[in-house]
Coordinates of C-alpha atoms and ligand atoms in Angstrom, one line a residue:
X2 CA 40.2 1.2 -12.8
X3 CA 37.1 3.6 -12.7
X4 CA 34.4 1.2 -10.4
X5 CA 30.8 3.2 -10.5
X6 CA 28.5 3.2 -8.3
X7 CA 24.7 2.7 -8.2
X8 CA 22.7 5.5 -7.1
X9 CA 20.0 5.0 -4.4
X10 CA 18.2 7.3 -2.4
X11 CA 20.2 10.2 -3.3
X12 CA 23.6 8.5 -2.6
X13 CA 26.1 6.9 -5.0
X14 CA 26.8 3.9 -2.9
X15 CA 28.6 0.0 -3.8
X16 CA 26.4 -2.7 -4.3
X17 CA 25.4 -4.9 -1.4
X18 CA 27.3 -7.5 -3.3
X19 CA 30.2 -6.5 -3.4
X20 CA 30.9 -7.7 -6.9
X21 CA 31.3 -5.7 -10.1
X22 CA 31.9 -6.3 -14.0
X23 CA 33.8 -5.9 -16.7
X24 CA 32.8 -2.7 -18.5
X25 CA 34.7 -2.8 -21.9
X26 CA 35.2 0.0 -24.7
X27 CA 34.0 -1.8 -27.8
X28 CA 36.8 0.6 -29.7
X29 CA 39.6 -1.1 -28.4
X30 CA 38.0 -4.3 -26.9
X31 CA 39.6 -3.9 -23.6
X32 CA 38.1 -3.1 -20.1
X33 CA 38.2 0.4 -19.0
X34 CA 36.2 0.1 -16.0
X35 CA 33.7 -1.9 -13.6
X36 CA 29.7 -1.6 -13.1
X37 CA 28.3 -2.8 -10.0
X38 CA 27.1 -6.4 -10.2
X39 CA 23.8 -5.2 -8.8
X40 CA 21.4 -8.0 -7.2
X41 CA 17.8 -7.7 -5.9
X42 CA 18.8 -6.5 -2.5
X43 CA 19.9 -3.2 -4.3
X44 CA 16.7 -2.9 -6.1
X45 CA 14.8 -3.3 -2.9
X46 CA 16.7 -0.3 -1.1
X47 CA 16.3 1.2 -4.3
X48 CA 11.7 0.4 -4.4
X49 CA 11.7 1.4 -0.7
X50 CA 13.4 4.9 -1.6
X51 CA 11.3 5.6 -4.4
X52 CA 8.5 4.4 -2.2
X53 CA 9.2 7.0 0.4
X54 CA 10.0 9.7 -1.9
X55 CA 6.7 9.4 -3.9
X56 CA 4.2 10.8 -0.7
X57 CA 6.2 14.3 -1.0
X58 CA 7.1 14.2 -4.6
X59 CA 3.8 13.8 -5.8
X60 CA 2.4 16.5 -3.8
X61 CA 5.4 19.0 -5.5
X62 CA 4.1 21.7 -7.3
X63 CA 4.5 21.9 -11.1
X64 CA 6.6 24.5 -10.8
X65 CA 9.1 23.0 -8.2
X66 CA 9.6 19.8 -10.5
X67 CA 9.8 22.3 -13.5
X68 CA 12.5 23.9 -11.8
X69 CA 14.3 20.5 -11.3
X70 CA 14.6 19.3 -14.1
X71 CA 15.4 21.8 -16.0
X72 CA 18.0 22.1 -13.8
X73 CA 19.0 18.9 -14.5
X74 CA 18.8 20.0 -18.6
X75 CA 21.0 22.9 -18.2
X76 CA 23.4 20.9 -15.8
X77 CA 23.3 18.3 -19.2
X78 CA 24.4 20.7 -21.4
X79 CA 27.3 22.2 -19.1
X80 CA 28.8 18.6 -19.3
X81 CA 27.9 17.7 -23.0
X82 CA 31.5 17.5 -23.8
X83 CA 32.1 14.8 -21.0
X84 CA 28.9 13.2 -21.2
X85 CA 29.5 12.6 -24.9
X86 CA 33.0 11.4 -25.0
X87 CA 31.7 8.8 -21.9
X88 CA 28.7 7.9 -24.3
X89 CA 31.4 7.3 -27.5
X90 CA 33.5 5.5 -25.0
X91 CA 30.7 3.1 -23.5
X92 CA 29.0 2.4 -26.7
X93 CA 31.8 3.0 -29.8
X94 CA 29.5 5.6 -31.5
X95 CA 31.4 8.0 -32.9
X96 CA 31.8 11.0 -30.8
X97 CA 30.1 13.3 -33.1
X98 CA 26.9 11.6 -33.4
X99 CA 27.0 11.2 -29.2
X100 CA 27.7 15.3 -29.0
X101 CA 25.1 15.9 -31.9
X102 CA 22.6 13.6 -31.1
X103 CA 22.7 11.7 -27.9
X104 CA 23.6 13.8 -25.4
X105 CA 21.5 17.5 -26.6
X106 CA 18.4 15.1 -27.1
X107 CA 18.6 14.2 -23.3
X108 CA 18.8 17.5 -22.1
X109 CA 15.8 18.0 -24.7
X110 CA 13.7 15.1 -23.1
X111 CA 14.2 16.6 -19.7
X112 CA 12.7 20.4 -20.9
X113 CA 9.9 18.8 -22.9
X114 CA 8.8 17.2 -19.9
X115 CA 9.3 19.8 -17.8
X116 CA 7.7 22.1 -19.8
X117 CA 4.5 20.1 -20.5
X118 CA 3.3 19.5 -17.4
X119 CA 2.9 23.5 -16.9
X120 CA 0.4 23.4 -19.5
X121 CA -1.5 20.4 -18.9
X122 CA -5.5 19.9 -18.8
X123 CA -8.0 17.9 -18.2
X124 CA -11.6 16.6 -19.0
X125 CA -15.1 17.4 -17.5
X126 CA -18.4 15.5 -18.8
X127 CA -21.2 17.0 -17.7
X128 CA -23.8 14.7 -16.9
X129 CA -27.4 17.0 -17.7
X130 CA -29.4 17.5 -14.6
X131 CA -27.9 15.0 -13.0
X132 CA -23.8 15.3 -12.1
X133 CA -20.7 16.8 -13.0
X134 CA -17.6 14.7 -14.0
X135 CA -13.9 15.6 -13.8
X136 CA -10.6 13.4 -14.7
X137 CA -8.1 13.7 -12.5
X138 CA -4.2 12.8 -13.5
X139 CA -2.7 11.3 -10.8
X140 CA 0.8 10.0 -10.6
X141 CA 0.9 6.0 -10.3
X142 CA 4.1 5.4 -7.8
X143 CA 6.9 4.0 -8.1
X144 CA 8.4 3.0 -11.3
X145 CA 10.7 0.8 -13.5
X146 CA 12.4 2.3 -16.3
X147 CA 14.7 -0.4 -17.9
X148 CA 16.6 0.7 -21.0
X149 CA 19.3 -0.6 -23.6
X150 CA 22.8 0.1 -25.1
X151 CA 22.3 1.4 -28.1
X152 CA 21.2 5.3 -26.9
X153 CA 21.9 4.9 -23.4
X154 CA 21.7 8.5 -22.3
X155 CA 19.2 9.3 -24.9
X156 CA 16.5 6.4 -24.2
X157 CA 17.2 6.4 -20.3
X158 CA 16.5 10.1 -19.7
X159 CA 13.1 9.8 -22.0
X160 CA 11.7 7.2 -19.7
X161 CA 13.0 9.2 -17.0
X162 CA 11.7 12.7 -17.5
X163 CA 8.3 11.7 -17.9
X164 CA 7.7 9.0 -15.6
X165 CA 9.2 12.0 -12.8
X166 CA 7.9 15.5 -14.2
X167 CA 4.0 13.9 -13.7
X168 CA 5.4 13.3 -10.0
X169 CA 5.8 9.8 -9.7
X170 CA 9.5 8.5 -8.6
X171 CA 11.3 5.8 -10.3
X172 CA 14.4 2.7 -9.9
X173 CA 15.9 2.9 -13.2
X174 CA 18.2 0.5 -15.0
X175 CA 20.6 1.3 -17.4
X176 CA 22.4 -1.8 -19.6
X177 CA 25.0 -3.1 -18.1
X178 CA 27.3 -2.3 -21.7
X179 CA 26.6 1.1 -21.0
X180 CA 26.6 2.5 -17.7
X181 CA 28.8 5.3 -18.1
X182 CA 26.3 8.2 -19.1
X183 CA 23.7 6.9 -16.5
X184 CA 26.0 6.9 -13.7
X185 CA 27.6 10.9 -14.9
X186 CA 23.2 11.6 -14.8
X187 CA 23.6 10.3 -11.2
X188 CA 26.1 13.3 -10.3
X189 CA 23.9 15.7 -11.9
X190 CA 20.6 14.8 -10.4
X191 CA 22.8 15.3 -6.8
X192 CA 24.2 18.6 -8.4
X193 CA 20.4 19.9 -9.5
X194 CA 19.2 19.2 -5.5
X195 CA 16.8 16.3 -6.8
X196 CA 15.3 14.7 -3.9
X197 CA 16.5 11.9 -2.3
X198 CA 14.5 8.7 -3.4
X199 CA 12.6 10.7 -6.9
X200 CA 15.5 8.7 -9.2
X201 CA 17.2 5.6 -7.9
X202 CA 19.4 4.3 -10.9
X203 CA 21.2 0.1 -10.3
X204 CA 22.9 -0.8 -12.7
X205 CA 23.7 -4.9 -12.9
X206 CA 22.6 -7.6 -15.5
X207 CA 19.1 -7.8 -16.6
X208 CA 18.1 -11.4 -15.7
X209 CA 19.3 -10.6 -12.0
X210 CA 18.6 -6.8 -11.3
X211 CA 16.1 -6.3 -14.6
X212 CA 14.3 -9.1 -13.2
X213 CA 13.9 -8.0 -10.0
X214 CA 12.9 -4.5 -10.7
X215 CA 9.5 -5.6 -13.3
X216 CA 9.0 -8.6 -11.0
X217 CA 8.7 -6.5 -7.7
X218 CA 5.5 -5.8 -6.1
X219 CA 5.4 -2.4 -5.3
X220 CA 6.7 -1.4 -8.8
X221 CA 3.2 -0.3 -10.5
X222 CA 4.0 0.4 -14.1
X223 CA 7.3 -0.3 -16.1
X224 CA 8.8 1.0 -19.2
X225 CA 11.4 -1.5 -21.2
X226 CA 13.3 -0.6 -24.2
X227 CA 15.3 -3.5 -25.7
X228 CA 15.1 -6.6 -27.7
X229 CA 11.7 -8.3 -28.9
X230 CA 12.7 -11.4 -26.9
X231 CA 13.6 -9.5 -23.6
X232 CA 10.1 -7.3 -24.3
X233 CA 8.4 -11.2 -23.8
X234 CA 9.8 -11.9 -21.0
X235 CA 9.1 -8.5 -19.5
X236 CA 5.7 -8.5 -20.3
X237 CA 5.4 -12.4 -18.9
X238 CA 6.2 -10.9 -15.5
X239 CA 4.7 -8.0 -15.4
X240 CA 1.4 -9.6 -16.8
X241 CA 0.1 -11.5 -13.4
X242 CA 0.9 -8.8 -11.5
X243 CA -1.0 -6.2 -13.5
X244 CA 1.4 -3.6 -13.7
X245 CA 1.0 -1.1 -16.6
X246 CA 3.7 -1.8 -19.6
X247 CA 5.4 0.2 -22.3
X248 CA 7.2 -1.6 -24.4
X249 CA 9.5 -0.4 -27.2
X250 CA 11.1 -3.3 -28.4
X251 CA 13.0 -4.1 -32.2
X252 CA 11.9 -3.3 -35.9
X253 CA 13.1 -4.7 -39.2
X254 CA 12.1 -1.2 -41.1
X255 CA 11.4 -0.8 -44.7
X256 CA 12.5 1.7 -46.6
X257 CA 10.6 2.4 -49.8
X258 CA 12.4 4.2 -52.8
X259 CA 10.2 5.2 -55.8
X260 CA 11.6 5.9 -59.2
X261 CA 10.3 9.5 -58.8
X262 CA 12.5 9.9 -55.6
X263 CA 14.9 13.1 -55.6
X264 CA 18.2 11.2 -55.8
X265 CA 19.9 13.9 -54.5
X266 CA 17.9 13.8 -51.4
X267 CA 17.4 10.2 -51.4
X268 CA 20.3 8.6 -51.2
X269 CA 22.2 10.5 -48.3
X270 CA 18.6 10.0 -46.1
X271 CA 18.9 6.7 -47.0
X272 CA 22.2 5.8 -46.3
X273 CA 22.0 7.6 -43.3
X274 CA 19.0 5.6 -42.3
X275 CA 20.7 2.4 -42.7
X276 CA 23.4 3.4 -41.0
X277 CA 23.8 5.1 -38.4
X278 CA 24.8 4.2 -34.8
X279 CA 26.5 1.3 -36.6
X280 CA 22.9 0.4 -37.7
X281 CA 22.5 -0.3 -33.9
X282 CA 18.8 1.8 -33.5
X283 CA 15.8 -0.1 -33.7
X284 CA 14.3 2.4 -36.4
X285 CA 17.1 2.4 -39.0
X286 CA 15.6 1.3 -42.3
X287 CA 17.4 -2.9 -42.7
X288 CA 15.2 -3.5 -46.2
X289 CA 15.7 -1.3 -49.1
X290 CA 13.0 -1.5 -51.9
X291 CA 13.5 0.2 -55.5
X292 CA 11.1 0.9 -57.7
X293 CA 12.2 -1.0 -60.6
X294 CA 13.1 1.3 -63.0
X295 CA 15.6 3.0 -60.4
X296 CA 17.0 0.1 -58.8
X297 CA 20.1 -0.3 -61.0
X298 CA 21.4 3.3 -60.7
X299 CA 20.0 3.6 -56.8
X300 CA 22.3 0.5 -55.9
X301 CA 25.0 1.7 -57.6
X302 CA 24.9 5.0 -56.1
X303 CA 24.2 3.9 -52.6
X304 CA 26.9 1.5 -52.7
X305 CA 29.4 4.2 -53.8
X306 CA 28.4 6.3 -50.7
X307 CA 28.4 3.2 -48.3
X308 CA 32.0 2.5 -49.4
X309 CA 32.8 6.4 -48.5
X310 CA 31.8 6.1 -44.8
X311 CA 34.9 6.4 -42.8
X312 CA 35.1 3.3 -40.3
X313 CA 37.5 4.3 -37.4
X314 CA 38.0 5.3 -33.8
X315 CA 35.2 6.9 -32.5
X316 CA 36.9 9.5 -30.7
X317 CA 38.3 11.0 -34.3
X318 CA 36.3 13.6 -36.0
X319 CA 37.0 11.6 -39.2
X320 CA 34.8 8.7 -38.4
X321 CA 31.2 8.3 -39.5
X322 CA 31.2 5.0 -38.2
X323 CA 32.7 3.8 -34.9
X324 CA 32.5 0.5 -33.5
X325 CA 29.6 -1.9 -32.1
X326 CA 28.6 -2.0 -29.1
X327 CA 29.8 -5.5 -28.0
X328 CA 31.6 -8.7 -29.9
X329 CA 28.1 -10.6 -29.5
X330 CA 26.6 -7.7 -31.7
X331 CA 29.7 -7.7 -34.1
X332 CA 29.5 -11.6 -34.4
X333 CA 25.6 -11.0 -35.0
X334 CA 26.1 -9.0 -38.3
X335 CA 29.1 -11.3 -39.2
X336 CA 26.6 -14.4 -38.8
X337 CA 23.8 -12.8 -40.8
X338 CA 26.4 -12.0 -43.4
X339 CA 27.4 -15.4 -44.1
X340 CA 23.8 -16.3 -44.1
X341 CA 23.2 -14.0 -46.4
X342 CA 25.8 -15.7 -48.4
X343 CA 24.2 -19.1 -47.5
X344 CA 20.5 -17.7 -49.0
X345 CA 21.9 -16.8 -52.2
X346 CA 22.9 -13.0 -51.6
X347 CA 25.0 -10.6 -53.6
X348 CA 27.8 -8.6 -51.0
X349 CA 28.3 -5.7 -52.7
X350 CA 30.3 -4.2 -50.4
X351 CA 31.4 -4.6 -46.5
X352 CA 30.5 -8.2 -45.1
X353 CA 33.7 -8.1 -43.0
X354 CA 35.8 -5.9 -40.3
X355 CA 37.7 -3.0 -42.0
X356 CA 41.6 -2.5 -42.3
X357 CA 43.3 0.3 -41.5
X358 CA 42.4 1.1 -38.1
X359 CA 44.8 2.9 -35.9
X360 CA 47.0 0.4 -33.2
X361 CA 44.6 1.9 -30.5
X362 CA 41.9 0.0 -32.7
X363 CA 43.5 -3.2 -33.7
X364 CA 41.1 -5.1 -31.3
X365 CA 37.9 -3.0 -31.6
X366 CA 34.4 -4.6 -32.4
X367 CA 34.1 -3.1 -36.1
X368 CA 32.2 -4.2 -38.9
X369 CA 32.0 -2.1 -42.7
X370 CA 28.9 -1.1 -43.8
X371 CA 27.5 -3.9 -45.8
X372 CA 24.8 -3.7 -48.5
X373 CA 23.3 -7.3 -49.5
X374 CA 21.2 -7.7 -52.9
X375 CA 19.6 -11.1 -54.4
X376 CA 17.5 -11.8 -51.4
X377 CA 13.9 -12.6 -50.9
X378 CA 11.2 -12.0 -48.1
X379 CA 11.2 -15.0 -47.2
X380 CA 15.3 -15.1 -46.6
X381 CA 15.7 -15.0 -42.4
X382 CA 17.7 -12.0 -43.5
X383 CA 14.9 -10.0 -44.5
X384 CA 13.2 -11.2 -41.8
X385 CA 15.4 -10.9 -38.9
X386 CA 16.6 -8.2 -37.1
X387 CA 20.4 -8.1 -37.5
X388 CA 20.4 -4.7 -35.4
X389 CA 23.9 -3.5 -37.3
X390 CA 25.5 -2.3 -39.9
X391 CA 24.1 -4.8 -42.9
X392 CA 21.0 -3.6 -45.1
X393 CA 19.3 -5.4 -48.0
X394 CA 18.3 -3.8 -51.8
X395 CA 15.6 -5.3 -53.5
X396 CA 13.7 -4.2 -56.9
X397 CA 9.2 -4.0 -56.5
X398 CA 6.7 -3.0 -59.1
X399 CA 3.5 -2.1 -57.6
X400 CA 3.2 -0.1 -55.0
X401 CA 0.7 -3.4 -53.5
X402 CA 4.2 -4.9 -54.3
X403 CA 5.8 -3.4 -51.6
X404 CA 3.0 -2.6 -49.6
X405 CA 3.1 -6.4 -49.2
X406 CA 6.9 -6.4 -49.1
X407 CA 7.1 -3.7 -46.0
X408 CA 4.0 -5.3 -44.3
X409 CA 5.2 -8.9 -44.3
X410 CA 7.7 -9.2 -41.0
X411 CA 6.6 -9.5 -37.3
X412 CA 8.0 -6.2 -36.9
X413 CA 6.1 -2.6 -37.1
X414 CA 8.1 -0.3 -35.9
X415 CA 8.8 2.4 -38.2
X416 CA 9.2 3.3 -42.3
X417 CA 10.3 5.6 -44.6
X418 CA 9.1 6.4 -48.1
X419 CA 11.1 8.2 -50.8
X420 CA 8.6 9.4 -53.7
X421 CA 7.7 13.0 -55.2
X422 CA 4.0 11.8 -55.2
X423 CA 2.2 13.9 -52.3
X424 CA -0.6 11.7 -53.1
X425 CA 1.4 8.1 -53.4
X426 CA 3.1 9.1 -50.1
X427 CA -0.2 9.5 -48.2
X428 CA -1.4 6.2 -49.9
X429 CA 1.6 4.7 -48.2
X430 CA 1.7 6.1 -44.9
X431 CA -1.7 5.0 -44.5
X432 CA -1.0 1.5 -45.2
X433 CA 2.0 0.7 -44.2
X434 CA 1.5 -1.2 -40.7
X435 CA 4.3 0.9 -38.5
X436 CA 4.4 3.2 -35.9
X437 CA 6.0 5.6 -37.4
X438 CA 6.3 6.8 -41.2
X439 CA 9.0 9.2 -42.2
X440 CA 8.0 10.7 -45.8
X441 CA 11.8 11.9 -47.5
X442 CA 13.5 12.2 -44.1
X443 CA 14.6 10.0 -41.5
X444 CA 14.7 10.3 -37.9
X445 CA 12.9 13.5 -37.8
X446 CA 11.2 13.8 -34.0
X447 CA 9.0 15.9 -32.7
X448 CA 8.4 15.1 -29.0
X449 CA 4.7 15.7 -28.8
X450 CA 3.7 12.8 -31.3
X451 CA 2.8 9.3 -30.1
X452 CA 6.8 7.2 -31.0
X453 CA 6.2 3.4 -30.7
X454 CA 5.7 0.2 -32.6
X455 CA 3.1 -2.3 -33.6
X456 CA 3.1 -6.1 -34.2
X457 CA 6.1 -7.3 -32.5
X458 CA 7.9 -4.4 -32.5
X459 CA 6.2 -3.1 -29.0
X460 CA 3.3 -2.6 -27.1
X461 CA 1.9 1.0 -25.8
X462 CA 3.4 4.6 -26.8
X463 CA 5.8 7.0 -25.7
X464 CA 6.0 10.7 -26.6
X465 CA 4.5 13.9 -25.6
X466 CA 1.0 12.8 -24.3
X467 CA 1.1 9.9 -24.6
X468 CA 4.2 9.4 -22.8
X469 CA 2.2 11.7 -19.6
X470 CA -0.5 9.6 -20.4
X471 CA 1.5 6.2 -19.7
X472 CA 2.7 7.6 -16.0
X473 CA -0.4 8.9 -14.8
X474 CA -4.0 7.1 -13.3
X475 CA -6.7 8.6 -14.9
X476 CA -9.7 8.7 -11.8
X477 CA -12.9 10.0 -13.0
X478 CA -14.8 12.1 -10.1
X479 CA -18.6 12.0 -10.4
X480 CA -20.6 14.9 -8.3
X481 CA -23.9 14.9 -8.0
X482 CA -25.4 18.5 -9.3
X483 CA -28.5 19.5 -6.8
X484 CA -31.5 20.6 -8.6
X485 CA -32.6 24.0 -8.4
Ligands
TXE529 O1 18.8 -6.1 -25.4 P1 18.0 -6.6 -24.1 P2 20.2 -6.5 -25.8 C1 17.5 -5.5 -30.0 C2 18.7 -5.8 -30.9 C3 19.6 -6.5 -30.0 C4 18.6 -7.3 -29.2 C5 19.2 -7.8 -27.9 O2 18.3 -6.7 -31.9 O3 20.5 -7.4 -30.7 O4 17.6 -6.5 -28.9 O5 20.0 -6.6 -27.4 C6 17.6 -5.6 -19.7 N1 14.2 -8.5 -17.3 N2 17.6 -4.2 -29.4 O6 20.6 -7.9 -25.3 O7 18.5 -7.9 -23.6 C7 19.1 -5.4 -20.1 O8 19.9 -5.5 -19.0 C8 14.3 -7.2 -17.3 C9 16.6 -3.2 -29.9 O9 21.1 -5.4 -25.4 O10 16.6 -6.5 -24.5 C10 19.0 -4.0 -20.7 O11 19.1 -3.0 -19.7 N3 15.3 -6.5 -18.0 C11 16.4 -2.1 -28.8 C12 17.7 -4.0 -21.4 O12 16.9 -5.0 -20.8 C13 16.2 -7.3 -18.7 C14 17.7 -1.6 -28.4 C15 17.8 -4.3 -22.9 O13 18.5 -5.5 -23.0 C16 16.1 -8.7 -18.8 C17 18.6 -2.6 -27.9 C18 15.0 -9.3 -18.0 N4 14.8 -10.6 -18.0 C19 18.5 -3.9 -28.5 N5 17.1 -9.1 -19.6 C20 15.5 -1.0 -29.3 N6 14.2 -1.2 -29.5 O14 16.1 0.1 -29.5 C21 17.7 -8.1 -20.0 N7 17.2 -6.9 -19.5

């Protein structure tokens, strides 16, 4: 049985512990190998390597940490193939949205950040007759980058890349559902000559090495992916101490369809938005609203492509959908589904596991796509986030309608709006209270713009910038001008 090992001041080494966990392949539900059952004493040894790593990191030149992690980029892609099958393993995506997606966008995070801070600049405020004032960018220290299961490699390495390429060093911690791809980054960071101490990665359950990591002093800023619940408790800790916090927490994202839509576009970005990952990314649009006078034929033809996605093992090329990510998520969509049923829905298709699956399967987390209709705001399924493969359809008139509609959750992470209306589209975008706004596309990113969510759907931003921004002290230095 394959036992990793956490990664701590430049060194894969066993956790102090001694103890590991089960790490299972939601595919097959079984345990294919063991994650270290990390504790605070490894997050200590891991803050007092970042700590002694950050006086000589921070002083590296650009170029040096350019050349690192681009290192560590091209050193991604010359393992994509592994990488990705360990991602489809650890999470049950299917392997060719983890070789597509997943593991090219972490080899992209790295060069983005690698890249930007050769062209960085700065401000001066010149203070007339009097003093001249620069900003300087300084790296904060150490810090803790916590991330989730449902992009593993994806999310860790665009917490990591940043929070390093400004020149601070960082304990990191993947989930513990999906170790895999973090511990394979661990290789390649020894492989690319990273420093000893500039990335420490534990692995271990949140509430014991999580915990530890935002709660300990000498940890300045942490950046948290995960669930709206976990993002509280984060925050709670963090909050006394006065550490600086990003958090990127869950959405319950509207998707807006207008009658004047291109169908042809429409329905496949739609679908795909509802969809994919198993529904498992915190942007994937969960409420569908129709324009009236499409929403007969739009149900109908998005349920007819729902029913064509092919539910099976991950590892086939065949599958568009592979399985979630744990039984607790896979019991969360079949709970929302019955209360669905409970709050009056329609199931127009899905609502249960599939048949069919191959004997390698037969005891996989998997769950059909499942499209709900009949439901209200006020259902808890339209307010909830089920985080999987279950999406709702409703009808709206007005575009204050929906306006109203979209705006009326605790989330505010992102939306997407279907319409032919250039006008009607910025009318939306403008109005609609989310972080992000997709006009007829989904999922489109461009690394520079500020990615995060409002409301309860997250605090701070990440991206480009912003993201450099987040990891760096801004000190401004005031110098008296002498009068001529
Ligand atoms: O996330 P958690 P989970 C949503 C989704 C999901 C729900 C819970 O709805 O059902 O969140 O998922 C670590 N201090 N999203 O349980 O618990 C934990 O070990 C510090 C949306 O997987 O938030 C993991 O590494 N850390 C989200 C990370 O936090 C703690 C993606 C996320 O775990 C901790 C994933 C603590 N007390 C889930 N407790 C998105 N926005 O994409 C746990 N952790």
């Amino acid at each position: 049985m394959l036992r990793i090992l956490n990664y701590i001041n430049g060194r894969l080494v066993e956790p102090m512990g001694g103890t590991y966990l089960d790490n299972f392949e939601p595919a097959t539900g079984k345990v294919y190998s063991q994650v270290p059952d990390g504790d605070e004493r490894d997050v200590e040894a891991a803050v007092a390597a970042a700590d002694a790593a950050f006086p000589k990191w921070s002083r590296t030149p650009a170029a040096e940490r350019f050349r690192l992690l681009m290192k560590i980029a091209d050193l991604i892609d010359a393992r994509a193939d592994e990488l990705a099958r360990a991602e489809t393993i650890d999470n049950g995506k299917p392997l060719t949205l983890s070789r597509s997606l997943d593991i090219p966008r972490a080899a992209t995070n790295f060069r983005h950040f690698a890249t930007a801070i050769l062209h960085t600049h700065s401000e001066t405020h010149v203070t007339e007759g009097v003093a001249l004032n620069y900003t300087l960018r300084q790296p904060r220290g150490v810090c803790g980058l916590i991330s989730p299961w449902n992009l593993p490699l994806y999310l860790l390495t665009w917490k990591v890349a940043p929070a390093i390429a400004v020149g601070n060093t960082a304990v990191a911690k993947p989930s513990e559902i999906t170790p895999m791809t973090a511990y394979l980054l661990s290789q390649i960071c020894m492989d690319a000559g990273l420093p000893p101490g500039v990335l420490n990665i534990v692995h271990g359950l949140g509430a014991k090495v999580g915990s530890a990591i935002t709660a300990h002093p000498k940890i300045t800023t942490v950046s948290f992916t995960g669930g709206t619940v976990t993002g509280r408790e984060v925050a709670r800790t963090c909050a006394p101490l006065f550490k600086k916090v990003s958090l990127e927490l869950g959405g319950k994202n509207p998707t807006i369809v207008f009658a004047d839509a291109d169908m042809a576009l429409t329905i496949p970005g739609t679908v795909r938005a509802a969809f994919a990952n198993q529904g498992q990314v915190c942007l994937c649009g969960s409420r569908i609203y129709v324009e009236k006078p499409a929403y007969e034929p739009f149900v109908s033809r998005f349920v007819e492509a729902a029913k064509k996605l092919r539910v099976g093992d991950p590892l086939e090329p065949t599958s568009d959908q592979g399985a979630m990510v744990s039984k607790a998520q896979l019991d969360k969509s079949m709970f929302y589904v019955d209360l669905a049923r409970k709050e009056g829905g329609t199931i127009l298709c899905g609502g249960a596991p599939p048949t069919g699956l191959n004997e390698r399967c037969r005891d996989g987390y998997f769950f059909q796509p499942t499209v709900i209709t009949g439901l209200d705001d006020t259902c808890r399924v339209n307010r909830e986030e089920i985080f999987g493969p279950v999406v709702t359809i409703m009808p709206f008139s007005t575009e204050e309608d929906v306006v109203a509609h979209a705006n009326g959750t605790e989330y505010g992470l992102a939306a997407s709006v279907w319409t032919q209306s250039l006008p009607r589209a910025h009318r939306l975008a403008e109005k609609i209270q989310s972080g992000t706004v997709w006009v007829n596309c989904w999922l489109v990113r461009d690394l520079r713009v500020p990615f995060g969510g409002m409301k309860q759907s997250g605090v701070g931003r990440e991206g480009g910038d912003e993201a450099m921004r987040f990891f760096t002290e801004p000190k401004n230095v005031c110098v008296q001008v002498p009068q001529v």
